[in-house]
């Protein structure tokens, strides 16, 4: 089985970035990931041109939503703009022909009832027009995070499970976040799939810091604190497309290593 593999790339020309890496798929931002401004396609010719170029090249596109989004928040000044920005991101992602929009699970404060955060997620999903699926991503830190711990993910899915839009909501499993969040990589695929019924994308990243540290610090494959065999096992067991979000210029070698190692595993 040949899994589709790629990397997070610059948004100016994702198709060229994919070709330079030998990638099947790419992930990118639409605009500034730290801004509340309306998302924009920065590819020359705009969204339609990027969609056509990706289709011609056979490259799958994924969009990562801005980091500022936190639809779980009990603060109206954060939650309401977050919903708006997520919808704008989904709409623009549909225009470029993206396969999914990845969005972090968000959090509530220590003074909040976490149940309110899960309920805010359900209200958000109910109100979205999902022309592209959203893929909720597990996060590395925060005791009040909606998707750090398995128990929290279970409560989130219980809250959103009866949404009219649940068929268009998937899951993105980040290996660095899982490791740093204290989840066991040996069981995380089965644990997540047992709750959500699906894993739609893997963010295949090594971790600079120790298991359970809560630190969201990605590093190159084989240079961090995650056993490479554990990374391979997650990608293989998830059976989903894999995106590298590793820093530096090592994507070509990392993609080649993943493909070779996964192929060797299949032949054993």
CSV table of C-alpha atoms in Angstrom, one decimal:
chain,number,residue,atom,x,y,z
A,1,UNK,CA,0.0,0.0,0.0
A,2,UNK,CA,1.5,3.4,-1.0
A,3,UNK,CA,0.4,6.1,1.3
A,4,UNK,CA,0.2,9.7,0.1
A,5,UNK,CA,2.9,11.8,1.7
A,6,UNK,CA,3.8,15.5,1.7
A,7,UNK,CA,4.7,18.5,3.7
A,8,UNK,CA,3.6,22.0,4.9
A,9,UNK,CA,4.9,24.5,2.4
A,10,UNK,CA,4.9,28.2,1.6
A,11,UNK,CA,1.6,29.4,0.2
A,12,UNK,CA,3.0,31.4,-2.7
A,13,UNK,CA,3.2,28.4,-5.0
A,14,UNK,CA,2.2,25.1,-3.3
A,15,UNK,CA,2.3,23.2,-6.5
A,16,UNK,CA,5.9,24.1,-7.2
A,17,UNK,CA,6.8,23.4,-3.6
A,18,UNK,CA,5.3,19.9,-3.9
A,19,UNK,CA,7.3,19.2,-7.1
A,20,UNK,CA,10.5,20.3,-5.4
A,21,UNK,CA,9.9,17.8,-2.6
A,22,UNK,CA,8.5,14.9,-4.7
A,23,UNK,CA,5.4,15.3,-2.6
A,24,UNK,CA,1.9,13.9,-3.4
A,25,UNK,CA,0.2,16.4,-1.2
A,26,UNK,CA,0.9,19.7,0.5
A,27,UNK,CA,-0.5,21.8,3.3
A,28,UNK,CA,-0.3,25.6,3.5
A,29,UNK,CA,-1.9,28.7,5.1
A,30,UNK,CA,-4.2,31.1,3.4
A,31,UNK,CA,-2.8,34.5,4.5
A,32,UNK,CA,-1.3,35.2,7.9
A,33,UNK,CA,-1.7,32.3,10.4
A,34,UNK,CA,-1.4,34.7,13.3
A,35,UNK,CA,-4.0,37.2,12.0
A,36,UNK,CA,-7.8,37.7,12.2
A,37,UNK,CA,-7.8,39.0,8.6
A,38,UNK,CA,-9.9,37.3,6.0
A,39,UNK,CA,-8.0,34.5,4.3
A,40,UNK,CA,-6.6,35.0,0.9
A,41,UNK,CA,-5.0,32.9,-1.8
A,42,UNK,CA,-1.6,34.3,-2.6
A,43,UNK,CA,-1.0,32.1,-5.6
A,44,UNK,CA,-0.6,34.1,-8.9
A,45,UNK,CA,-4.0,34.0,-10.6
A,46,UNK,CA,-5.9,33.4,-7.4
A,47,UNK,CA,-7.9,30.4,-6.1
A,48,UNK,CA,-9.2,29.2,-9.5
A,49,UNK,CA,-5.7,29.1,-10.9
A,50,UNK,CA,-4.3,27.2,-8.0
A,51,UNK,CA,-7.1,24.7,-8.1
A,52,UNK,CA,-6.4,24.1,-11.8
A,53,UNK,CA,-2.7,23.9,-11.4
A,54,UNK,CA,-3.0,21.4,-8.6
A,55,UNK,CA,-5.4,19.2,-10.5
A,56,UNK,CA,-3.1,19.2,-13.6
A,57,UNK,CA,-0.1,18.2,-11.5
A,58,UNK,CA,-2.1,15.6,-9.5
A,59,UNK,CA,-1.3,17.3,-6.2
A,60,UNK,CA,-3.7,17.1,-3.2
A,61,UNK,CA,-4.1,20.4,-1.2
A,62,UNK,CA,-4.8,20.8,2.5
A,63,UNK,CA,-5.3,24.1,4.2
A,64,UNK,CA,-4.3,24.8,7.8
A,65,UNK,CA,-6.6,27.3,9.6
A,66,UNK,CA,-5.1,30.2,11.4
A,67,UNK,CA,-3.6,29.6,14.9
A,68,UNK,CA,-5.7,32.3,16.4
A,69,UNK,CA,-8.9,30.4,16.0
A,70,UNK,CA,-10.4,29.0,19.3
A,71,UNK,CA,-14.1,28.2,18.8
A,72,UNK,CA,-14.2,26.5,22.2
A,73,UNK,CA,-13.6,29.8,24.1
A,74,UNK,CA,-16.2,31.2,26.4
A,75,UNK,CA,-15.0,34.7,25.6
A,76,UNK,CA,-17.4,36.2,23.0
A,77,UNK,CA,-14.6,38.4,21.6
A,78,UNK,CA,-12.6,35.3,20.7
A,79,UNK,CA,-15.3,32.7,20.0
A,80,UNK,CA,-17.4,34.7,17.6
A,81,UNK,CA,-14.5,36.0,15.4
A,82,UNK,CA,-13.1,32.4,15.5
A,83,UNK,CA,-16.3,31.0,14.0
A,84,UNK,CA,-16.3,33.7,11.3
A,85,UNK,CA,-12.6,33.1,10.4
A,86,UNK,CA,-13.1,29.3,10.3
A,87,UNK,CA,-16.0,29.7,7.9
A,88,UNK,CA,-14.0,32.1,5.7
A,89,UNK,CA,-11.1,29.7,5.7
A,90,UNK,CA,-13.4,26.8,4.7
A,91,UNK,CA,-14.9,28.9,1.9
A,92,UNK,CA,-11.5,29.9,0.5
A,93,UNK,CA,-10.2,26.4,0.9
A,94,UNK,CA,-13.2,25.1,-1.2
A,95,UNK,CA,-12.3,27.6,-3.9
A,96,UNK,CA,-8.7,26.2,-4.2
A,97,UNK,CA,-10.1,22.6,-4.2
A,98,UNK,CA,-8.6,21.6,-0.9
A,99,UNK,CA,-9.3,18.2,0.6
A,100,UNK,CA,-9.7,19.5,4.1
A,101,UNK,CA,-9.1,22.3,6.6
A,102,UNK,CA,-7.1,21.5,9.7
A,103,UNK,CA,-8.0,23.4,12.8
A,104,UNK,CA,-6.7,23.1,16.4
A,105,UNK,CA,-9.1,21.9,19.1
A,106,UNK,CA,-8.7,25.0,21.2
A,107,UNK,CA,-9.2,25.4,24.9
A,108,UNK,CA,-11.1,27.0,27.8
A,109,UNK,CA,-9.6,28.8,30.8
A,110,UNK,CA,-9.0,27.2,34.2
A,111,UNK,CA,-12.0,29.1,35.5
A,112,UNK,CA,-14.4,27.6,32.8
A,113,UNK,CA,-16.4,24.5,32.8
A,114,UNK,CA,-14.8,22.4,30.0
A,115,UNK,CA,-18.4,21.2,29.1
A,116,UNK,CA,-19.0,24.7,27.8
A,117,UNK,CA,-16.1,24.4,25.4
A,118,UNK,CA,-17.3,21.1,24.0
A,119,UNK,CA,-20.8,22.7,23.6
A,120,UNK,CA,-19.3,25.7,21.8
A,121,UNK,CA,-17.7,23.3,19.4
A,122,UNK,CA,-21.0,21.7,18.6
A,123,UNK,CA,-22.7,25.1,18.1
A,124,UNK,CA,-19.9,26.1,15.8
A,125,UNK,CA,-20.1,22.9,13.7
A,126,UNK,CA,-23.9,23.2,13.5
A,127,UNK,CA,-23.5,26.7,12.0
A,128,UNK,CA,-20.8,26.1,9.4
A,129,UNK,CA,-21.3,25.6,5.7
A,130,UNK,CA,-18.8,22.8,5.2
A,131,UNK,CA,-18.0,22.7,1.4
A,132,UNK,CA,-14.7,21.2,2.6
A,133,UNK,CA,-14.4,18.9,5.6
A,134,UNK,CA,-12.8,20.3,8.8
A,135,UNK,CA,-10.2,18.1,10.5
A,136,UNK,CA,-9.9,18.8,14.2
A,137,UNK,CA,-6.3,18.3,15.4
A,138,UNK,CA,-5.0,17.1,18.7
A,139,UNK,CA,-2.9,19.6,20.6
A,140,UNK,CA,0.2,19.3,22.8
A,141,UNK,CA,-0.4,21.4,25.9
A,142,UNK,CA,-2.9,22.8,28.3
A,143,UNK,CA,-4.9,21.0,31.0
A,144,UNK,CA,-8.0,22.7,29.7
A,145,UNK,CA,-7.5,21.8,26.0
A,146,UNK,CA,-10.3,20.3,24.1
A,147,UNK,CA,-8.1,17.7,22.3
A,148,UNK,CA,-5.0,17.1,24.3
A,149,UNK,CA,-6.1,14.1,26.3
A,150,UNK,CA,-8.0,11.0,25.1
A,151,UNK,CA,-10.7,11.7,27.6
A,152,UNK,CA,-11.2,15.2,26.3
A,153,UNK,CA,-11.4,14.0,22.7
A,154,UNK,CA,-14.0,11.5,23.8
A,155,UNK,CA,-16.1,14.2,25.4
A,156,UNK,CA,-15.7,16.5,22.4
A,157,UNK,CA,-17.0,13.8,20.0
A,158,UNK,CA,-19.8,13.0,22.4
A,159,UNK,CA,-20.8,16.6,22.2
A,160,UNK,CA,-20.6,17.0,18.4
A,161,UNK,CA,-21.6,13.5,17.4
A,162,UNK,CA,-25.3,14.4,16.7
A,163,UNK,CA,-24.5,17.6,14.8
A,164,UNK,CA,-26.1,17.8,11.4
A,165,UNK,CA,-22.6,18.4,9.9
A,166,UNK,CA,-20.8,15.5,11.7
A,167,UNK,CA,-20.2,13.7,8.4
A,168,UNK,CA,-18.0,16.6,7.3
A,169,UNK,CA,-15.9,16.6,10.5
A,170,UNK,CA,-12.8,14.5,10.7
A,171,UNK,CA,-9.6,14.1,12.7
A,172,UNK,CA,-6.0,15.1,12.2
A,173,UNK,CA,-3.5,13.2,14.4
A,174,UNK,CA,-0.3,15.0,15.1
A,175,UNK,CA,2.5,12.7,16.4
A,176,UNK,CA,4.5,15.5,18.1
A,177,UNK,CA,1.4,16.7,19.9
A,178,UNK,CA,0.4,13.2,20.9
A,179,UNK,CA,3.9,12.5,22.3
A,180,UNK,CA,4.2,15.9,24.1
A,181,UNK,CA,0.6,15.6,25.3
A,182,UNK,CA,1.3,12.4,27.1
A,183,UNK,CA,-0.5,10.0,24.7
A,184,UNK,CA,1.0,6.6,24.0
A,185,UNK,CA,2.0,6.4,20.4
A,186,UNK,CA,1.6,2.6,20.5
A,187,UNK,CA,-2.1,2.8,21.1
A,188,UNK,CA,-3.1,6.3,20.0
A,189,UNK,CA,-4.3,5.3,16.5
A,190,UNK,CA,-6.7,2.7,18.0
A,191,UNK,CA,-7.7,5.1,20.8
A,192,UNK,CA,-8.6,7.9,18.4
A,193,UNK,CA,-10.3,5.7,15.9
A,194,UNK,CA,-12.3,4.1,18.6
A,195,UNK,CA,-13.7,7.5,19.5
A,196,UNK,CA,-14.0,9.3,16.2
A,197,UNK,CA,-14.3,6.3,13.8
A,198,UNK,CA,-11.8,7.9,11.5
A,199,UNK,CA,-8.3,9.4,11.1
A,200,UNK,CA,-8.2,11.6,8.0
A,201,UNK,CA,-4.7,13.0,8.1
A,202,UNK,CA,-1.5,12.4,10.1
A,203,UNK,CA,0.9,15.3,10.9
A,204,UNK,CA,4.1,13.2,11.0
A,205,UNK,CA,6.5,15.2,13.3
A,206,UNK,CA,9.3,14.4,15.7
A,207,UNK,CA,9.3,16.1,19.1
A,208,UNK,CA,12.2,18.2,20.5
A,209,UNK,CA,10.9,17.6,24.0
A,210,UNK,CA,10.1,14.7,26.3
A,211,UNK,CA,6.8,12.7,26.4
A,212,UNK,CA,4.2,14.5,28.5
A,213,UNK,CA,6.1,17.8,28.4
A,214,UNK,CA,3.2,19.7,26.8
A,215,UNK,CA,5.7,21.5,24.6
A,216,UNK,CA,4.7,21.9,20.9
A,217,UNK,CA,8.1,21.9,19.4
A,218,UNK,CA,8.5,20.0,16.2
A,219,UNK,CA,11.9,18.7,15.0
A,220,UNK,CA,13.1,16.7,12.0
A,221,UNK,CA,12.4,13.0,11.8
A,222,UNK,CA,15.0,11.0,13.7
A,223,UNK,CA,16.4,14.1,15.5
A,224,UNK,CA,14.0,14.3,18.4
A,225,UNK,CA,12.7,12.2,21.2
A,226,UNK,CA,10.2,10.0,19.3
A,227,UNK,CA,11.4,6.5,18.3
A,228,UNK,CA,11.4,6.5,14.5
A,229,UNK,CA,9.7,3.1,14.5
A,230,UNK,CA,6.9,4.6,16.5
A,231,UNK,CA,6.4,7.3,13.9
A,232,UNK,CA,6.3,4.7,11.2
A,233,UNK,CA,3.8,2.6,13.1
A,234,UNK,CA,1.5,5.5,13.5
A,235,UNK,CA,1.6,6.4,9.8
A,236,UNK,CA,1.2,2.8,8.8
A,237,UNK,CA,-1.6,2.0,11.3
A,238,UNK,CA,-3.6,5.2,10.6
A,239,UNK,CA,-3.6,4.5,6.9
A,240,UNK,CA,-4.2,8.1,6.2
A,241,UNK,CA,-2.3,10.7,4.1
A,242,UNK,CA,0.8,12.1,6.0
A,243,UNK,CA,2.0,15.6,6.1
A,244,UNK,CA,5.4,16.7,7.5
A,245,UNK,CA,5.5,19.9,9.5
A,246,UNK,CA,9.2,19.6,10.3
A,247,UNK,CA,11.5,22.6,10.3
A,248,UNK,CA,14.4,23.2,8.0
A,249,UNK,CA,15.2,21.9,4.5
A,250,UNK,CA,15.0,18.2,5.1
A,251,UNK,CA,11.6,17.4,3.5
A,252,UNK,CA,13.0,15.7,0.5
A,253,UNK,CA,15.1,13.3,2.5
A,254,UNK,CA,12.3,12.8,5.1
A,255,UNK,CA,9.7,12.0,2.5
A,256,UNK,CA,12.1,9.5,0.8
A,257,UNK,CA,12.8,7.9,4.2
A,258,UNK,CA,9.1,7.5,5.0
A,259,UNK,CA,8.3,6.0,1.6
A,260,UNK,CA,11.2,3.6,1.7
A,261,UNK,CA,10.6,2.6,5.3
A,262,UNK,CA,6.9,2.0,4.9
A,263,UNK,CA,7.5,0.0,1.7
A,264,UNK,CA,10.1,-2.2,3.6
A,265,UNK,CA,7.5,-2.7,6.3
A,266,UNK,CA,4.9,-3.8,3.8
A,267,UNK,CA,7.4,-6.4,2.3
A,268,UNK,CA,8.2,-8.0,5.6
